């Protein structure tokens, strides 16, 4: 089977919530030496499809919970492989969290893992983090970057509030927002500096921003 075929099969298995099939396919692809980030991408697409099926009332909350559990298990399989594949060093720090009212954390946890692999210090505040907590922790940690995660439409207001509060307190560090439904329009509404729907691209951005701050001495 070609890579494209196995990816399509994996996307479908995640979308169909076929736990055993997903885990078997992931183990098989890892054993064949496939890139763990490509495997993760396929699973993320499957999760997006689960969301679509939830919207169509084909799945209910239990389906979302099941999808979350499957994805967590996939990440447990991928984590050790990702960790030993990345060897570069980028010193810097990021304050990360899922914003107030939102408890989605699978994407945030991936970003945490990838950043940690690149030796960027991650201070992860968890989920449902209030704007005041972000501000308080930014004061303590003085991070190079603040990263806000959110998947719910209602999270955009919490993101906006967080950005406004950080700026009002004088923090001029780059703020990145991430999550499956984020767009340029959302970024503009929130007042963040950067946005992404892709963890790998987000981590590359963090590395560039940290390198630039080292050059400018900020
Ligand atoms: C799994 C899931 C859940 C699980 C989450 C488990 C967990 N531990 O996270 C559970 C069951 C808890 C859940 C609950 C709910 N969910 Co939900 N959920 C999903 C689902 C199917 C997948 C999300 C996911 O994990 N994707 C995989 C990850 C890897 O992708 P990701 O988060 O986008 O992250 C990537 C990037 O975005 C990026 N990234 C993410 N954050 C950041 C941050 C930074 C700084 C950077 C650089 C990058 C970055 O990196 C990641 C890797 O590439 C989505 C569907 C979808 N389209 O997203 C719905 C979805 C997000 N949920 C939805 C809803 C409605 C709910 C509930 C309200 C349902 C309910 N009736 O209770 C609750 C809300 C609870 C709350 N208060 O937060 C809706 C939101 C609709 C909306 N517009 O607001 C969605 C879109 C489904 C849908 N299409 O209707 N959900």
XYZ file of C-alpha atoms and ligand atoms in Angstrom:
309
model
C 0.000 0.000 0.000
C 1.323 3.499 -0.806
C 1.801 6.144 1.890
C -1.232 8.046 0.603
C -3.372 4.880 0.839
C -2.257 4.100 4.395
C -2.906 7.719 5.414
C -6.412 7.580 3.935
C -7.064 4.314 5.801
C -5.826 5.847 9.053
C -7.908 9.012 8.586
C -10.980 6.819 7.992
C -10.271 4.600 11.015
C -9.989 7.666 13.309
C -13.099 9.175 11.767
C -14.970 5.864 12.338
C -13.668 5.691 15.943
C -12.130 2.278 15.259
C -9.726 2.298 18.183
C -8.004 -1.065 17.602
C -7.616 -0.468 13.871
C -6.130 2.991 14.498
C -3.590 1.668 16.983
C -2.665 -1.272 14.743
C -2.170 1.030 11.749
C -0.061 3.467 13.775
C 2.121 0.663 15.188
C 2.529 -0.770 11.679
C 3.550 2.581 10.183
C 6.000 3.251 12.990
C 7.527 -0.194 12.537
C 7.915 0.591 8.810
C 9.842 3.741 9.761
C 7.196 6.274 8.700
C 7.538 9.885 9.853
C 5.582 10.181 13.165
C 4.585 13.739 12.271
C 2.870 12.505 9.089
C 1.067 9.866 11.139
C -0.040 12.595 13.553
C -1.262 14.725 10.642
C -3.469 11.867 9.382
C -4.946 11.389 12.857
C -5.587 15.141 13.130
C -7.515 15.030 9.854
C -9.504 12.095 11.247
C -10.332 14.196 14.321
C -11.505 17.026 12.065
C -13.856 14.573 10.377
C -15.158 13.424 13.767
C -16.015 17.088 14.406
C -17.907 17.287 11.110
C -19.845 14.113 11.944
C -20.662 15.563 15.373
C -22.046 18.676 13.666
C -24.184 16.417 11.443
C -25.507 14.686 14.599
C -24.002 11.435 13.415
C -21.932 11.450 16.627
C -22.765 12.858 20.049
C -20.591 13.926 22.972
C -19.584 10.294 23.601
C -18.071 10.264 20.094
C -15.942 13.309 20.861
C -14.810 11.710 24.129
C -13.938 8.467 22.328
C -12.015 10.385 19.647
C -10.082 12.198 22.383
C -9.152 8.892 23.994
C -8.037 7.336 20.725
C -5.910 10.365 19.898
C -4.290 10.315 23.368
C -3.286 6.686 22.847
C -1.857 7.493 19.434
C 0.214 10.249 21.009
C 1.579 7.803 23.588
C 2.819 5.636 20.707
C 4.271 8.561 18.740
C 5.836 10.511 21.633
C 8.989 8.385 22.144
C 9.682 8.301 18.394
C 9.215 12.067 17.990
C 11.355 12.699 21.064
C 14.318 10.735 19.786
C 14.117 12.143 16.243
C 14.470 15.815 17.089
C 17.952 16.788 18.124
C 18.349 20.530 17.556
C 18.595 23.014 20.411
C 16.753 26.325 20.560
C 16.923 27.931 23.968
C 13.957 30.077 24.862
C 10.711 29.888 26.749
C 6.993 29.931 26.130
C 3.995 30.369 28.356
C 1.284 28.064 27.038
C -2.298 27.296 27.948
C -5.835 26.662 26.739
C -7.898 29.756 27.398
C -10.771 30.286 29.801
C -13.896 28.208 29.156
C -12.133 25.720 26.882
C -10.853 22.295 27.982
C -9.536 20.976 24.644
C -5.891 20.151 25.252
C -4.767 17.468 22.796
C -3.370 20.034 20.354
C -1.778 22.094 23.112
C -0.116 18.978 24.500
C 1.343 18.156 21.087
C 2.775 21.661 20.837
C 4.203 21.274 24.352
C 5.843 17.994 23.367
C 7.305 19.366 20.119
C 8.634 22.528 21.773
C 10.169 20.502 24.599
C 11.875 18.294 22.004
C 13.414 21.442 20.548
C 14.657 22.378 24.038
C 12.315 25.323 24.363
C 11.193 25.634 27.993
C 7.425 25.278 28.185
C 5.435 26.559 31.105
C 2.087 24.865 30.502
C -0.766 26.324 32.534
C -3.215 23.591 31.491
C -6.783 24.244 30.388
C -9.496 26.786 31.225
C -6.845 29.381 32.084
C -8.121 32.836 32.962
C -6.605 35.993 31.450
C -5.495 37.055 34.961
C -3.546 33.807 35.400
C -1.779 34.322 32.065
C -0.799 37.838 33.151
C 0.340 36.709 36.602
C 2.426 33.865 35.158
C 3.893 36.082 32.433
C 5.096 38.428 35.190
C 6.795 35.560 36.996
C 8.229 33.768 34.012
C 9.036 36.591 31.552
C 8.601 34.214 28.568
C 9.878 34.906 25.048
C 6.437 33.958 23.665
C 2.892 33.497 24.892
C 0.891 30.723 23.200
C -2.875 30.532 23.561
C -4.808 27.464 22.506
C -8.551 27.319 21.907
C -10.976 25.261 19.824
C -14.343 26.677 20.758
C -15.755 29.745 19.046
C -16.429 31.063 22.531
C -12.692 30.834 23.236
C -12.021 33.750 20.887
C -13.389 36.241 23.395
C -11.272 34.694 26.143
C -8.234 34.951 23.837
C -9.033 38.564 23.053
C -9.424 39.365 26.743
C -6.106 37.658 27.508
C -4.254 39.559 24.769
C -5.799 42.862 25.870
C -4.823 42.252 29.490
C -1.273 41.212 28.622
C -0.795 44.296 26.450
C -2.361 46.567 29.104
C 0.224 45.277 31.572
C 2.978 46.207 29.133
C 3.914 42.758 27.804
C 5.065 43.184 24.228
C 6.153 39.555 23.680
C 4.843 37.833 20.554
C 1.489 36.163 21.133
C 0.562 33.118 19.015
C -2.908 31.625 18.960
C -3.550 28.062 17.814
C -6.414 25.610 17.371
C -8.246 23.815 14.601
C -10.725 26.582 13.779
C -8.382 29.569 14.039
C -8.039 31.847 10.990
C -6.561 35.201 10.010
C -9.903 36.850 10.855
C -9.901 35.302 14.322
C -6.309 36.429 14.833
C -7.255 39.961 13.895
C -10.291 39.892 16.208
C -8.225 38.545 19.086
C -5.381 41.010 18.488
C -2.703 38.291 18.545
C 0.477 38.549 16.479
C 0.449 35.125 14.843
C -1.912 32.208 14.347
C -1.689 28.598 13.272
C -3.724 25.437 12.881
C -0.604 23.307 12.616
C 1.580 22.408 15.593
C 4.710 21.738 13.546
C 4.453 25.117 11.763
C 3.767 26.737 15.158
C 6.946 25.304 16.610
C 8.991 26.477 13.594
C 7.523 29.946 14.141
C 8.494 29.852 17.838
C 12.058 28.903 16.891
C 12.258 31.813 14.438
C 10.855 34.273 16.979
C 13.271 33.131 19.683
C 16.222 33.351 17.285
C 15.132 36.871 16.266
C 14.818 37.976 19.900
C 18.339 36.664 20.582
C 19.674 38.769 17.680
C 17.797 41.899 18.770
C 18.763 41.246 22.418
C 15.177 41.509 23.660
C -11.765 15.607 20.790
C -12.760 16.741 20.904
C -13.290 16.995 22.174
C -12.787 16.307 23.456
C -11.445 16.996 23.819
C -10.504 16.075 24.578
C -9.228 16.825 24.929
N -8.580 16.331 25.978
O -8.808 17.778 24.304
C -13.954 16.602 24.469
C -14.879 15.428 24.524
C -13.498 16.991 25.872
C -14.654 17.766 23.770
C -15.586 18.565 24.422
C -16.348 19.534 23.793
N -16.332 19.836 22.487
Co -15.007 19.218 21.311
N -14.011 18.449 19.814
C -13.117 17.514 19.767
C -12.630 17.318 18.300
C -13.387 16.131 17.686
C -11.156 17.131 18.088
C -10.249 18.210 18.700
C -8.812 17.736 18.672
O -8.273 17.285 19.668
N -8.173 17.766 17.469
C -6.819 17.239 17.283
C -5.772 18.266 17.706
C -4.374 17.689 17.571
O -5.883 19.367 16.838
P -5.875 20.894 17.329
O -6.459 21.000 18.675
O -6.387 21.715 16.241
O -4.316 21.203 17.556
C -3.368 21.351 16.516
C -3.227 22.780 15.982
O -4.426 23.497 15.993
C -2.117 23.383 16.774
N -2.396 24.105 18.023
C -3.378 23.928 18.917
N -3.246 24.794 19.953
C -2.134 25.504 19.723
C -1.502 26.514 20.470
C -0.345 27.091 19.989
C 0.327 28.152 20.787
C 0.209 26.656 18.756
C 1.476 27.257 18.253
C -0.433 25.664 17.998
C -1.577 25.084 18.497
O -1.271 22.282 17.076
C -2.006 21.058 17.132
C -1.207 20.002 16.387
O -1.128 20.283 15.005
C -13.096 18.714 17.680
C -13.293 18.703 16.167
C -12.325 19.654 15.456
N -12.628 19.997 14.249
O -11.352 20.099 16.011
C -14.352 19.016 18.519
C -14.814 20.456 18.670
C -13.645 21.394 18.889
N -15.666 20.411 19.953
C -16.715 21.055 19.852
C -17.693 21.131 20.890
C -19.004 21.813 20.547
C -17.448 20.592 22.167
C -18.355 20.697 23.395
C -19.022 22.070 23.597
C -19.387 19.554 23.290
C -20.427 19.527 24.392
N -21.660 19.525 23.965
O -20.139 19.496 25.571
C -17.362 20.368 24.537
C -16.680 21.650 25.067
C -15.947 21.456 26.351
C -15.146 22.705 26.715
N -15.649 23.542 27.577
O -14.073 22.906 26.163
C -16.859 21.812 18.534
C -16.574 23.302 18.699
C -17.529 24.123 17.878
C -17.333 25.584 18.051
N -17.260 26.248 16.908
O -17.222 26.114 19.116
C -15.856 21.016 17.613
C -15.197 21.862 16.511
C -16.696 19.873 16.963
C -17.691 20.391 15.964
N -17.336 20.431 14.696
O -18.769 20.772 16.319
N -14.305 17.875 22.468
